[in-house]
Tab-separated table of C-alpha atoms in Angstrom:
chain	number	residue	atom	x	y	z
L	1	MET	CA	-20.365	3.393	12.984
L	2	LYS	CA	-19.003	5.796	10.668
L	3	VAL	CA	-15.359	6.105	9.787
L	4	LEU	CA	-13.444	8.934	8.091
L	5	MET	CA	-10.758	7.319	6.010
L	6	PHE	CA	-7.711	9.043	4.317
L	7	GLY	CA	-5.620	7.282	1.531
L	8	TRP	CA	-3.355	8.529	-1.384
L	9	GLU	CA	-4.797	6.009	-3.749
L	10	PHE	CA	-7.888	3.943	-4.633
L	11	PRO	CA	-8.545	1.574	-7.293
L	12	PRO	CA	-8.417	1.356	-10.184
L	13	HIS	CA	-5.803	4.161	-9.904
L	14	ILE	CA	-3.021	2.651	-8.006
L	15	SER	CA	0.574	2.341	-8.457
L	16	GLY	CA	1.152	-0.683	-6.054
L	17	GLY	CA	-0.417	-2.814	-3.072
L	18	LEU	CA	-1.565	0.065	-1.156
L	19	GLY	CA	-4.479	1.140	-2.936
L	20	THR	CA	-5.436	-2.642	-3.210
L	21	ALA	CA	-5.349	-2.861	0.456
L	22	CYS	CA	-7.362	0.285	1.089
L	23	LEU	CA	-10.123	-1.029	-1.046
L	24	GLY	CA	-10.202	-4.552	0.663
L	25	ILE	CA	-10.317	-2.897	4.172
L	26	ALA	CA	-12.835	-0.482	3.295
L	27	THR	CA	-14.934	-3.140	1.631
L	28	GLY	CA	-14.386	-5.387	4.546
L	29	LEU	CA	-15.723	-2.806	6.826
L	30	ALA	CA	-18.801	-2.205	4.864
L	31	ALA	CA	-19.522	-5.725	5.380
L	32	ASN	CA	-19.300	-5.322	8.986
L	33	ASP	CA	-21.894	-2.518	8.968
L	34	VAL	CA	-19.236	0.486	9.275
L	35	LYS	CA	-20.104	3.234	6.845
L	36	VAL	CA	-16.797	4.496	5.192
L	37	LEU	CA	-15.980	7.939	3.849
L	38	PHE	CA	-12.744	7.416	1.970
L	39	VAL	CA	-11.013	10.588	0.869
L	40	VAL	CA	-8.251	10.575	-1.799
L	41	PRO	CA	-6.334	13.559	-3.177
L	42	LYS	CA	-8.039	13.452	-6.564
L	43	LYS	CA	-11.317	11.593	-7.567
L	44	HIS	CA	-11.346	10.260	-11.003
L	45	GLY	CA	-15.153	9.181	-10.919
L	46	ASN	CA	-14.730	5.542	-11.825
L	47	GLU	CA	-13.409	4.254	-8.469
L	48	ASP	CA	-14.238	0.597	-7.457
L	49	ALA	CA	-16.541	1.771	-4.722
L	50	GLU	CA	-20.081	0.345	-4.386
L	51	LYS	CA	-20.767	0.691	-0.579
L	52	ILE	CA	-18.050	3.034	-0.023
L	53	LYS	CA	-18.343	6.826	-0.418
L	54	VAL	CA	-15.511	8.349	-2.238
L	55	VAL	CA	-14.574	12.078	-2.014
L	56	GLY	CA	-11.601	13.924	-3.683
L	57	ALA	CA	-9.837	16.486	-1.807
L	58	SER	CA	-9.291	18.621	-4.946
L	59	ASP	CA	-13.236	18.928	-4.973
L	60	VAL	CA	-13.414	20.495	-1.530
L	61	GLU	CA	-13.886	24.209	-0.949
L	62	ILE	CA	-12.034	25.458	1.959
L	63	PRO	CA	-13.197	28.717	3.669
L	64	ALA	CA	-10.164	31.082	4.025
L	65	SER	CA	-11.067	31.559	7.664
L	66	SER	CA	-11.306	28.043	8.606
L	67	ILE	CA	-7.525	27.532	9.188
L	68	HIS	CA	-7.017	30.643	11.150
L	69	THR	CA	-7.426	29.177	14.662
L	70	GLU	CA	-5.051	28.893	17.345
L	71	LYS	CA	-5.529	25.016	17.717
L	72	LEU	CA	-4.681	24.525	14.227
L	73	ARG	CA	-1.713	26.871	14.240
L	74	GLU	CA	-0.475	24.740	16.981
L	75	THR	CA	-0.967	21.497	15.334
L	76	PHE	CA	0.681	22.768	12.005
L	77	SER	CA	3.574	23.871	13.820
L	78	TYR	CA	4.547	20.101	13.984
L	79	PHE	CA	5.102	20.015	10.428
L	80	GLU	CA	7.278	23.171	10.091
L	81	VAL	CA	10.454	21.507	11.317
L	82	ASN	CA	12.317	20.066	8.451
L	83	SER	CA	9.431	20.669	6.086
L	84	PRO	CA	10.215	20.426	2.365
L	85	VAL	CA	7.439	23.198	1.805
L	86	LEU	CA	9.963	25.892	3.075
L	87	PRO	CA	8.209	29.013	1.815
L	88	TYR	CA	5.099	28.274	3.882
L	89	HIS	CA	5.902	29.156	7.581
L	90	SER	CA	2.257	29.340	8.927
L	91	PRO	CA	-1.075	28.093	7.931
L	92	GLU	CA	-1.858	31.692	6.748
L	93	THR	CA	1.069	31.865	4.331
L	94	PHE	CA	0.513	28.268	3.278
L	95	ALA	CA	-3.141	29.171	2.467
L	96	ALA	CA	-2.264	32.330	0.559
L	97	SER	CA	-0.542	30.031	-1.984
L	98	ALA	CA	-3.638	28.353	-2.729
L	99	LYS	CA	-5.943	29.084	-5.711
L	100	THR	CA	-8.752	31.491	-4.530
L	101	THR	CA	-11.936	31.654	-5.986
L	102	THR	CA	-15.347	33.318	-5.312
L	103	VAL	CA	-18.520	31.349	-4.325
L	104	THR	CA	-21.838	32.948	-4.070
L	105	SER	CA	-23.752	31.867	-0.982
L	106	SER	CA	-27.376	31.616	-0.592
L	107	GLN	CA	-27.487	35.182	0.665
L	108	THR	CA	-25.900	36.407	-2.572
L	109	THR	CA	-22.826	37.570	-0.728
L	110	SER	CA	-19.440	36.499	-1.501
L	111	ARG	CA	-17.004	34.652	0.579
L	112	PRO	CA	-13.430	33.684	-0.274
L	113	VAL	CA	-12.637	29.905	-0.500
L	114	MET	CA	-9.679	28.097	-1.590
L	115	ARG	CA	-9.502	24.713	-3.568
L	116	TYR	CA	-6.089	22.973	-3.797
L	117	PRO	CA	-5.403	21.166	-6.930
L	118	PHE	CA	-3.994	17.564	-6.713
L	119	THR	CA	-2.435	15.202	-9.104
L	120	GLY	CA	-2.883	12.256	-6.669
L	121	GLY	CA	0.534	11.010	-7.994
L	122	TYR	CA	3.990	10.830	-6.912
L	123	GLY	CA	5.606	13.515	-8.635
L	124	LYS	CA	8.048	16.345	-7.821
L	125	ASP	CA	5.273	18.281	-5.869
L	126	LEU	CA	4.348	15.362	-3.767
L	127	MET	CA	5.521	16.700	-0.316
L	128	LYS	CA	3.699	20.016	-1.105
L	129	GLU	CA	0.581	18.016	-1.846
L	130	ILE	CA	0.706	16.073	1.315
L	131	TRP	CA	0.564	19.199	3.470
L	132	GLN	CA	-2.045	20.786	1.390
L	133	TYR	CA	-3.915	17.502	1.682
L	134	ALA	CA	-3.663	17.758	5.509
L	135	LEU	CA	-5.272	21.425	5.415
L	136	THR	CA	-8.142	20.190	3.390
L	137	ALA	CA	-8.624	17.461	5.910
L	138	VAL	CA	-9.535	20.031	8.372
L	139	THR	CA	-12.638	21.247	6.273
L	140	ILE	CA	-13.766	17.604	5.604
L	141	ALA	CA	-13.520	16.595	9.336
L	142	THR	CA	-15.899	19.752	10.178
L	143	GLN	CA	-18.381	19.100	7.392
L	144	HIS	CA	-18.930	15.196	8.047
L	145	ASP	CA	-20.003	13.174	11.120
L	146	PHE	CA	-17.900	10.336	12.061
L	147	ASP	CA	-16.837	8.236	14.997
L	148	VAL	CA	-13.183	7.528	14.178
L	149	ILE	CA	-10.394	8.585	11.951
L	150	HIS	CA	-8.340	5.839	10.024
L	151	VAL	CA	-5.277	7.000	7.821
L	152	HIS	CA	-3.122	4.710	5.740
L	153	ASP	CA	0.638	5.061	5.410
L	154	TRP	CA	2.867	8.280	5.941
L	155	LEU	CA	1.274	10.224	2.947
L	156	THR	CA	-1.959	10.742	4.938
L	157	PHE	CA	-0.516	10.949	8.488
L	158	PRO	CA	-0.406	14.684	8.624
L	159	ALA	CA	-4.179	14.697	7.342
L	160	GLY	CA	-5.093	12.402	10.300
L	161	ILE	CA	-3.383	14.565	12.797
L	162	MET	CA	-5.202	17.551	11.583
L	163	ALA	CA	-8.485	15.995	11.276
L	164	ARG	CA	-7.994	14.653	15.030
L	165	ALA	CA	-7.164	18.136	16.031
L	166	VAL	CA	-10.319	19.875	14.777
L	167	SER	CA	-12.567	16.950	15.658
L	168	GLY	CA	-11.404	15.333	18.794
L	169	LYS	CA	-11.998	12.072	17.469
L	170	PRO	CA	-9.801	8.892	17.856
L	171	LEU	CA	-6.988	8.474	15.248
L	172	ILE	CA	-5.694	5.173	13.721
L	173	VAL	CA	-2.752	5.037	11.529
L	174	HIS	CA	-2.253	1.954	9.432
L	175	VAL	CA	1.178	1.300	8.567
L	176	HIS	CA	1.700	-0.601	5.308
L	177	ALA	CA	5.294	0.034	4.774
L	178	THR	CA	8.042	1.922	6.535
L	179	GLU	CA	10.721	4.096	5.453
L	180	PHE	CA	13.220	1.321	6.255
L	181	ASP	CA	11.177	-0.949	3.927
L	182	ARG	CA	11.652	1.574	1.138
L	183	SER	CA	15.120	2.564	1.535
L	184	GLY	CA	16.995	0.307	3.817
L	185	ASN	CA	19.195	2.264	6.298
L	186	ASN	CA	19.826	5.153	3.747
L	187	ILE	CA	16.281	6.738	4.924
L	188	ASN	CA	14.709	10.021	4.122
L	189	THR	CA	14.567	11.727	7.460
L	190	GLN	CA	11.751	13.866	6.715
L	191	VAL	CA	9.505	10.901	5.819
L	192	TYR	CA	10.733	9.097	8.850
L	193	GLU	CA	9.953	12.032	10.953
L	194	THR	CA	6.577	12.269	9.392
L	195	GLU	CA	5.858	8.442	9.972
L	196	ARG	CA	7.149	8.641	13.594
L	197	LEU	CA	4.960	11.922	14.324
L	198	GLY	CA	1.813	10.007	13.062
L	199	MET	CA	2.519	6.920	15.096
L	200	LEU	CA	2.947	9.220	18.214
L	201	LYS	CA	-0.225	11.294	17.638
L	202	ALA	CA	-2.234	8.119	16.976
L	203	ASP	CA	-4.404	6.565	19.618
L	204	LYS	CA	-3.819	3.119	17.872
L	205	VAL	CA	-1.278	1.995	15.286
L	206	ILE	CA	-2.191	-1.104	12.896
L	207	ALA	CA	0.874	-2.909	11.440
L	208	VAL	CA	0.321	-5.283	8.329
L	209	SER	CA	2.437	-8.028	9.837
L	210	GLU	CA	4.537	-8.683	13.003
L	211	LEU	CA	7.722	-7.970	10.910
L	212	THR	CA	6.335	-4.357	10.390
L	213	ARG	CA	5.065	-4.172	14.023
L	214	ARG	CA	8.679	-5.002	15.422
L	215	ILE	CA	10.214	-2.230	13.171
L	216	ILE	CA	7.516	0.178	14.306
L	217	ILE	CA	8.432	-0.749	18.020
L	218	ASP	CA	12.307	-1.145	17.795
L	219	ARG	CA	13.090	1.772	15.131
L	220	TYR	CA	10.220	4.220	15.697
L	221	PHE	CA	10.356	3.698	19.721
L	222	ILE	CA	6.445	3.367	19.777
L	223	PRO	CA	5.116	1.739	22.868
L	224	ALA	CA	4.385	-1.987	22.230
L	225	ASP	CA	0.984	-1.905	23.699
L	226	LYS	CA	-0.089	0.682	21.172
L	227	VAL	CA	0.822	-1.389	18.085
L	228	VAL	CA	-1.443	-4.100	17.043
L	229	THR	CA	-1.192	-6.592	13.773
L	230	VAL	CA	-3.804	-6.964	11.396
L	231	HIS	CA	-2.510	-9.107	8.372
L	232	ASN	CA	-3.791	-8.117	4.804
L	233	ALA	CA	-6.074	-10.426	2.663
L	234	VAL	CA	-7.274	-10.363	-1.009
L	235	LEU	CA	-10.761	-9.794	-2.550
L	236	PRO	CA	-12.314	-12.721	-3.996
L	237	VAL	CA	-12.730	-12.689	-7.876
L	238	ALA	CA	-15.669	-15.315	-8.834
L	239	GLY	CA	-14.696	-17.198	-11.769
L	240	ILE	CA	-11.348	-15.833	-12.409
L	241	GLN	CA	-9.795	-18.957	-13.964
L	242	LYS	CA	-12.873	-19.755	-16.090
L	243	SER	CA	-13.013	-16.424	-17.802
L	244	LEU	CA	-9.250	-16.033	-18.516
L	245	PRO	CA	-7.290	-17.956	-21.061
L	246	SER	CA	-5.155	-20.950	-20.692
L	247	LYS	CA	-1.474	-21.196	-21.762
L	248	ASN	CA	-1.118	-22.523	-25.178
L	249	PHE	CA	2.527	-23.275	-25.207
L	250	LYS	CA	4.802	-25.683	-23.341
L	251	GLU	CA	7.233	-23.574	-21.609
L	252	LYS	CA	7.046	-23.044	-17.922
L	253	VAL	CA	6.266	-19.554	-17.117
L	254	ILE	CA	7.914	-18.031	-13.985
L	255	THR	CA	6.430	-14.913	-12.914
L	256	PHE	CA	7.630	-11.771	-10.987
L	257	ALA	CA	5.189	-8.732	-10.420
L	258	GLY	CA	5.619	-5.559	-8.432
L	259	ARG	CA	7.560	-2.436	-8.511
L	260	ILE	CA	10.791	-2.899	-9.968
L	261	THR	CA	12.999	-1.382	-7.111
L	262	TYR	CA	15.563	-2.483	-4.866
L	263	GLN	CA	13.154	-3.510	-2.228
L	264	LYS	CA	11.426	-5.988	-4.320
L	265	GLY	CA	14.626	-7.935	-5.095
L	266	PRO	CA	14.272	-7.994	-9.051
L	267	ALA	CA	18.295	-8.608	-9.707
L	268	TYR	CA	17.951	-11.790	-7.404
L	269	PHE	CA	15.063	-12.909	-9.740
L	270	ILE	CA	17.076	-12.406	-12.998
L	271	GLU	CA	20.204	-14.199	-11.198
L	272	ALA	CA	18.067	-17.139	-10.254
L	273	ALA	CA	16.695	-17.479	-13.970
L	274	ALA	CA	19.999	-17.368	-15.395
L	275	LYS	CA	20.976	-20.343	-13.135
L	276	ILE	CA	17.958	-22.386	-14.307
L	277	LEU	CA	18.467	-21.442	-17.950
L	278	LYS	CA	22.079	-22.875	-17.892
L	279	VAL	CA	20.568	-26.346	-17.441
L	280	ASP	CA	17.016	-25.821	-18.877
L	281	LYS	CA	15.858	-23.554	-21.711
L	282	SER	CA	12.386	-24.491	-21.616
L	283	PHE	CA	11.335	-21.702	-19.243
L	284	ARG	CA	10.065	-18.135	-19.788
L	285	PHE	CA	10.447	-15.442	-17.189
L	286	VAL	CA	8.137	-12.458	-16.743
L	287	MET	CA	9.087	-9.178	-14.837
L	288	ALA	CA	5.759	-7.186	-14.709
L	289	GLY	CA	5.880	-3.879	-13.215
L	290	SER	CA	7.607	-0.404	-13.434
L	291	GLY	CA	10.215	1.426	-11.265
L	292	ASP	CA	13.619	3.168	-10.905
L	293	MET	CA	15.322	-0.099	-11.771
L	294	LEU	CA	13.387	-1.257	-14.788
L	295	LYS	CA	15.891	-0.210	-17.244
L	296	ALA	CA	18.734	-1.604	-15.271
L	297	MET	CA	17.008	-5.017	-15.185
L	298	ILE	CA	16.327	-5.156	-18.913
L	299	SER	CA	20.222	-4.281	-19.329
L	300	TYR	CA	21.088	-6.959	-16.567
L	301	ALA	CA	19.169	-9.639	-18.444
L	302	ALA	CA	20.837	-8.669	-21.694
L	303	GLN	CA	24.262	-8.758	-19.906
L	304	LEU	CA	23.612	-12.367	-18.796
L	305	ARG	CA	22.439	-13.252	-22.292
L	306	ILE	CA	18.924	-14.406	-21.491
L	307	SER	CA	16.944	-11.569	-22.786
L	308	ARG	CA	15.247	-14.000	-25.276
L	309	TYR	CA	13.818	-15.846	-22.202
L	310	PHE	CA	12.599	-12.536	-20.648
L	311	HIS	CA	9.533	-10.580	-20.953
L	312	PHE	CA	9.161	-6.998	-19.478
L	313	PRO	CA	5.502	-6.058	-20.113
L	314	GLY	CA	5.566	-3.066	-17.600
L	315	PHE	CA	2.803	-2.043	-15.175
L	316	LEU	CA	-0.216	-4.203	-15.633
L	317	LYS	CA	-3.789	-3.300	-14.646
L	318	GLU	CA	-5.822	-5.663	-12.791
L	319	ALA	CA	-7.501	-7.596	-15.714
L	320	GLU	CA	-4.015	-7.761	-17.398
L	321	LEU	CA	-2.229	-9.138	-14.223
L	322	ASN	CA	-5.002	-11.596	-13.833
L	323	LYS	CA	-4.479	-13.026	-17.264
L	324	LEU	CA	-0.705	-13.294	-16.672
L	325	LEU	CA	-1.269	-14.877	-13.480
L	326	THR	CA	-3.590	-17.534	-15.020
L	327	ILE	CA	-0.918	-18.766	-17.447
L	328	SER	CA	1.803	-18.537	-14.757
L	329	ASP	CA	3.251	-22.009	-13.417
L	330	VAL	CA	5.088	-20.299	-10.545
L	331	PHE	CA	5.016	-16.967	-8.815
L	332	VAL	CA	8.024	-15.615	-7.035
L	333	MET	CA	8.268	-12.640	-4.692
L	334	PRO	CA	11.812	-12.483	-3.774
L	335	SER	CA	11.504	-9.197	-1.738
L	336	VAL	CA	14.450	-7.889	0.470
L	337	SER	CA	12.129	-6.210	2.641
L	338	GLU	CA	8.176	-6.605	2.259
L	339	PRO	CA	5.911	-5.474	5.065
L	340	PHE	CA	3.207	-7.807	3.861
L	341	GLY	CA	2.850	-8.485	0.150
L	342	ILE	CA	-0.649	-8.926	-1.357
L	343	ILE	CA	0.496	-9.974	-4.655
L	344	PRO	CA	1.422	-13.525	-3.561
L	345	LEU	CA	-2.362	-13.847	-2.400
L	346	GLU	CA	-3.568	-12.811	-5.842
L	347	ALA	CA	-1.344	-15.416	-7.497
L	348	ILE	CA	-2.937	-18.167	-5.161
L	349	ARG	CA	-6.305	-16.814	-6.034
L	350	ALA	CA	-5.546	-17.437	-9.601
L	351	GLY	CA	-4.495	-20.949	-8.924
L	352	VAL	CA	-0.608	-20.484	-8.818
L	353	PRO	CA	1.773	-21.833	-6.169
L	354	VAL	CA	4.086	-19.269	-4.889
L	355	ILE	CA	7.698	-18.775	-3.588
L	356	ILE	CA	8.050	-15.878	-1.248
L	357	SER	CA	11.010	-14.462	0.710
L	358	ARG	CA	11.362	-14.948	4.647
L	359	GLN	CA	11.868	-11.122	4.831
L	360	SER	CA	8.163	-10.568	3.860
L	361	GLY	CA	5.116	-10.267	6.099
L	362	VAL	CA	2.812	-12.730	4.183
L	363	GLN	CA	4.981	-15.508	5.082
L	364	GLU	CA	3.566	-15.323	8.563
L	365	VAL	CA	0.015	-16.274	7.063
L	366	LEU	CA	1.144	-18.865	4.413
L	367	GLN	CA	2.305	-22.178	5.759
L	368	TYR	CA	2.037	-23.765	2.063
L	369	ALA	CA	4.447	-21.657	0.056
L	370	LEU	CA	8.118	-22.195	-0.470
L	371	LYS	CA	10.195	-19.722	1.569
L	372	ILE	CA	13.746	-18.445	0.679
L	373	ASP	CA	16.067	-15.949	1.957
L	374	SER	CA	16.107	-13.159	-0.877
L	375	PRO	CA	19.848	-13.126	-1.718
L	376	ASP	CA	20.156	-16.729	-1.943
L	377	THR	CA	19.577	-17.275	-5.711
L	378	PHE	CA	20.852	-20.844	-5.756
L	379	ASP	CA	17.865	-21.851	-3.258
L	380	MET	CA	15.548	-19.581	-5.236
L	381	ALA	CA	16.424	-21.405	-8.497
L	382	ASN	CA	16.204	-24.741	-6.909
L	383	CYS	CA	12.646	-23.916	-5.648
L	384	ILE	CA	11.521	-22.506	-9.008
L	385	TYR	CA	12.760	-25.680	-10.788
L	386	ALA	CA	11.285	-28.165	-8.124
L	387	LEU	CA	7.861	-26.164	-8.159
L	388	ALA	CA	7.734	-26.123	-12.011
L	389	ARG	CA	8.736	-29.544	-12.801
L	390	TYR	CA	7.436	-31.823	-10.055
L	391	LYS	CA	3.610	-32.155	-10.203
L	392	GLY	CA	3.338	-33.528	-6.622
L	393	ILE	CA	4.664	-30.601	-4.890
L	394	HIS	CA	2.991	-28.251	-7.322
L	395	SER	CA	-0.474	-29.822	-6.787
L	396	LEU	CA	0.119	-29.851	-3.047
L	397	LEU	CA	0.951	-26.202	-2.714
L	398	LYS	CA	-1.804	-25.154	-5.034
L	399	ARG	CA	-4.490	-26.830	-3.162
L	400	GLU	CA	-3.336	-26.251	0.489
L	401	SER	CA	-2.416	-22.490	-0.130
L	402	THR	CA	-5.957	-22.091	-1.693
L	403	GLN	CA	-7.500	-23.480	1.467
L	404	GLU	CA	-5.262	-21.081	3.533
L	405	LEU	CA	-6.428	-18.221	1.260
L	406	ASN	CA	-10.025	-19.072	1.800
L	407	ALA	CA	-9.640	-18.729	5.625
L	408	LEU	CA	-8.120	-15.140	5.141
L	409	SER	CA	-11.012	-12.815	3.880
L	410	TRP	CA	-11.226	-8.914	4.218
L	411	GLU	CA	-14.301	-9.228	6.054
L	412	LYS	CA	-12.691	-11.267	8.751
L	413	GLN	CA	-9.735	-8.878	8.897
L	414	ALA	CA	-11.950	-5.959	8.929
L	415	SER	CA	-13.786	-7.476	12.026
L	416	HIS	CA	-10.503	-7.126	13.862
L	417	ILE	CA	-10.301	-3.521	12.837
L	418	LYS	CA	-13.840	-2.701	14.054
L	419	LYS	CA	-13.009	-4.215	17.491
L	420	ILE	CA	-10.090	-1.664	17.544
L	421	TYR	CA	-12.601	0.978	16.671
L	422	ASP	CA	-14.991	-0.001	19.380
L	423	HIS	CA	-12.247	-0.187	22.015
L	424	LEU	CA	-11.168	3.406	21.030
L	425	ILE	CA	-14.707	4.902	20.996
L	426	SER	CA	-15.443	3.376	24.268
L	427	MET	CA	-12.616	5.198	25.678
L	428	PHE	CA	-13.446	8.529	24.203
L	429	TYR	CA	-17.126	8.573	25.057
């Protein structure tokens, strides 16, 4: 079986859990004898891919005539309503904006081709790159043999729709987060419309948790029988604790790691820390990550006069994050809204007991974690203090959550995804 998979990021070039999940899914599928062709906007050459073939959309040459078909004009029209790329009203005018080069064929004749440049990031041209990525998907879908199309999050939904239109192969959209998770009720309507269109056009929708599945059904109005939950997992790292340094100081280290945005609840973490430090100064708190609220959180810690107990190391790469987790006593994920949340699983993998919010999808698969309501900073402070100070509960959660983690592998989760592929393929052929 062969799958054409579209994702916006792939390790080690990631900004959060999406790329990590994509690697886990693709690796798990490879272990289930599924050949994965993974397409990213820009390939860097050092992607963490062994049995996975990674292709960069920026390296794909697109024949100018390849998008001049009635079927693709019809498909592309779905994206013209409320599209942020306002100057481009058709595939032809969109294509005219691309960088055109001349490639000599084997018959020594010239044919015009286009190659779209991609940053692969999340900058000011993000929406433009999403639509160019979708047009590139047309060429990729016509140049490769595959049985099913699998796309990750709204950034790649248009690419999946275009690939389905040109190939006629079944489409699965994988929802790792929704606009309601990222923005609360103050949603970006263009993103919402792109998400909903992708779900409507998909043959199956995969949600990372039951929490996310309910949002898809209730707020995107997708039929319940079309949406299935497949929880995330975490890749094993052999000898992680043996290869990393142990803590050489007495203070308890309490760690938060993730994007510093409202969705992740960083302010609640700081408030809980302030409550603990009022009664016990033998703690250090780490807020690792970057985001739009980072400066505000540094200022907030200063305002509460606890800066000397706080560390803000910024975004950490995998090796650096593993080092931090290894010396941590407690990991806290106080998210206001978290579709799943892989980072607590990574903390458990490093031998750290975790505290997670009840507003997260990961709490569906972890019985042995302390669970809090995100805004309840008194409960959060009590849970942190108890887990850090009482060896019995610390050892219990560490031992039992590790057992839970061992039962949750990407190979097992990917086997569920493969069954979805099998079912769709049987319906199409």
